[in-house]
Amino acid sequence: MKILIVEDELKVAAFIKKGLEENSYEAEIAYDGLTAEKLFQQNKYDLIILDIILPGTGGIQLCRKIKDRSPGLPVLMLTALGTTDDKLAGFDAGANDYLVKPFEFRELLARVKVLIRTAEQHLEAGNKLVAGDLELDLDKKSARRGDTYVDLTAKEFSLLEYFMRNPGRVLSRNDIAEKVWDVSFDFGTNVVDVYVNFLRKKIDKGFDRKLIHTKVGFGYIFGEL
Ligand code: CA
């Protein structure tokens, strides 16, 4: 695990680096925004600890740049300014968490751990759509409900993907026909019903919590209602 510390106060930077290394993280320091940008472009980090007030590119601006390039890379902001406005500015720039100086190292460490773990979980989730215990793997084109793997045809897969991308929304038969079958009108909409029933048998049948619901007169709603 490699962490970049962007902090112009030498003592604070050294204190964080030492603590992280004692906890078996690799850590590098950038004392100003420009160096941070350069390091960030050259190396792969698992987390960035970013002071807000820096010489050169400021922390807020830097955070935006980092998040533009690597949206999944967690950023922990540090600052002596603890007002709500400062925090909001940080979050607005994409920071994942915020720590006000002075802080105890163990608090920083706890947050670092949470941020890295969360980022890893997202990575593991990868290219998947999840609703409760139903998981659709967009790379493998496979579906799983709980421990049960579900075999889907290509059309059923597209239909389920459309449902899972639009949870809690009433989808009319026409919406579905248009998005899944790519036909715009008067497509015997009972084809939609037939496929929805196929899908129900595969992902809902035998499970207490149904995911596909009929909204009489409108269409269907997907999700845990
Ligand atoms: Ca500073």
PDB file of N, CA and C in Angstrom, residues 5 14 18 27 44 53 69 73 80 89 95 107 123 128 132 147 152 158 170-171 212 218:
ATOM      1  N   ILE A   5       1.790  11.719   0.747  1.00  0.00           N
ATOM      2  CA  ILE A   5       1.458  12.753   1.732  1.00  0.00           C
ATOM      3  C   ILE A   5       1.810  14.100   1.105  1.00  0.00           C
ATOM      4  N   ALA A  14       6.607  14.659   8.282  1.00  0.00           N
ATOM      5  CA  ALA A  14       7.500  13.614   8.787  1.00  0.00           C
ATOM      6  C   ALA A  14       6.786  12.726   9.812  1.00  0.00           C
ATOM      7  N   LYS A  18       6.339   8.736   9.236  1.00  0.00           N
ATOM      8  CA  LYS A  18       6.906   7.792  10.202  1.00  0.00           C
ATOM      9  C   LYS A  18       5.814   6.834  10.720  1.00  0.00           C
ATOM     10  N   ALA A  27       5.240   5.278   2.218  1.00  0.00           N
ATOM     11  CA  ALA A  27       4.775   6.663   2.163  1.00  0.00           C
ATOM     12  C   ALA A  27       5.802   7.570   1.506  1.00  0.00           C
ATOM     13  N   LYS A  44       1.783   5.072  -8.807  1.00  0.00           N
ATOM     14  CA  LYS A  44       0.445   4.602  -8.498  1.00  0.00           C
ATOM     15  C   LYS A  44       0.293   4.584  -6.982  1.00  0.00           C
ATOM     16  N   ILE A  53      -3.929  23.983   2.466  1.00  0.00           N
ATOM     17  CA  ILE A  53      -3.170  25.187   2.141  1.00  0.00           C
ATOM     18  C   ILE A  53      -1.724  24.808   1.843  1.00  0.00           C
ATOM     19  N   ARG A  69      -8.611  12.544 -12.810  1.00  0.00           N
ATOM     20  CA  ARG A  69      -7.814  11.466 -13.406  1.00  0.00           C
ATOM     21  C   ARG A  69      -8.097  10.107 -12.809  1.00  0.00           C
ATOM     22  N   LEU A  73      -9.541   6.879  -6.530  1.00  0.00           N
ATOM     23  CA  LEU A  73      -8.434   7.005  -5.583  1.00  0.00           C
ATOM     24  C   LEU A  73      -8.875   7.829  -4.373  1.00  0.00           C
ATOM     25  N   ALA A  80      -5.939  22.988   8.910  1.00  0.00           N
ATOM     26  CA  ALA A  80      -6.064  23.650  10.195  1.00  0.00           C
ATOM     27  C   ALA A  80      -7.418  24.357  10.257  1.00  0.00           C
ATOM     28  N   ALA A  89     -16.059  22.665   0.970  1.00  0.00           N
ATOM     29  CA  ALA A  89     -15.204  22.928  -0.198  1.00  0.00           C
ATOM     30  C   ALA A  89     -14.388  21.681  -0.512  1.00  0.00           C
ATOM     31  N   ALA A  95     -13.024  15.195  -2.083  1.00  0.00           N
ATOM     32  CA  ALA A  95     -12.333  14.532  -0.967  1.00  0.00           C
ATOM     33  C   ALA A  95     -13.242  13.468  -0.353  1.00  0.00           C
ATOM     34  N   GLU A 107      -5.997   8.423  14.960  1.00  0.00           N
ATOM     35  CA  GLU A 107      -7.228   8.782  14.261  1.00  0.00           C
ATOM     36  C   GLU A 107      -6.988   8.817  12.750  1.00  0.00           C
ATOM     37  N   LEU A 123     -13.383  -1.734  -5.922  1.00  0.00           N
ATOM     38  CA  LEU A 123     -12.595  -2.342  -6.970  1.00  0.00           C
ATOM     39  C   LEU A 123     -13.056  -3.775  -7.193  1.00  0.00           C
ATOM     40  N   LYS A 128     -19.936  -4.570 -11.882  1.00  0.00           N
ATOM     41  CA  LYS A 128     -21.099  -5.350 -11.470  1.00  0.00           C
ATOM     42  C   LYS A 128     -22.229  -4.440 -11.036  1.00  0.00           C
ATOM     43  N   GLY A 132     -29.560  -5.835  -3.484  1.00  0.00           N
ATOM     44  CA  GLY A 132     -29.725  -6.819  -2.419  1.00  0.00           C
ATOM     45  C   GLY A 132     -28.766  -7.969  -2.648  1.00  0.00           C
ATOM     46  N   ASP A 147     -26.563 -17.560  -3.248  1.00  0.00           N
ATOM     47  CA  ASP A 147     -25.527 -18.524  -3.643  1.00  0.00           C
ATOM     48  C   ASP A 147     -25.851 -19.190  -4.969  1.00  0.00           C
ATOM     49  N   LEU A 152     -28.790 -16.933 -17.805  1.00  0.00           N
ATOM     50  CA  LEU A 152     -29.682 -16.025 -18.524  1.00  0.00           C
ATOM     51  C   LEU A 152     -29.372 -16.045 -20.014  1.00  0.00           C
ATOM     52  N   SER A 158     -30.016  -8.544 -20.900  1.00  0.00           N
ATOM     53  CA  SER A 158     -30.228  -7.116 -21.210  1.00  0.00           C
ATOM     54  C   SER A 158     -31.403  -6.550 -20.433  1.00  0.00           C
ATOM     55  N   VAL A 170     -40.843   3.272 -12.227  1.00  0.00           N
ATOM     56  CA  VAL A 170     -41.820   2.548 -13.033  1.00  0.00           C
ATOM     57  C   VAL A 170     -41.326   2.551 -14.477  1.00  0.00           C
ATOM     58  N   LEU A 171     -41.225   1.338 -15.045  1.00  0.00           N
ATOM     59  CA  LEU A 171     -40.796   1.213 -16.432  1.00  0.00           C
ATOM     60  C   LEU A 171     -41.969   0.662 -17.231  1.00  0.00           C
ATOM     61  N   ILE A 212     -38.788  -8.071  -8.932  1.00  0.00           N
ATOM     62  CA  ILE A 212     -39.551  -7.515 -10.060  1.00  0.00           C
ATOM     63  C   ILE A 212     -41.013  -7.418  -9.653  1.00  0.00           C
ATOM     64  N   PHE A 218     -49.335   0.320 -15.512  1.00  0.00           N
ATOM     65  CA  PHE A 218     -48.155   1.123 -15.870  1.00  0.00           C
ATOM     66  C   PHE A 218     -47.020   0.292 -16.456  1.00  0.00           C
TER      67      PHE A 218
END
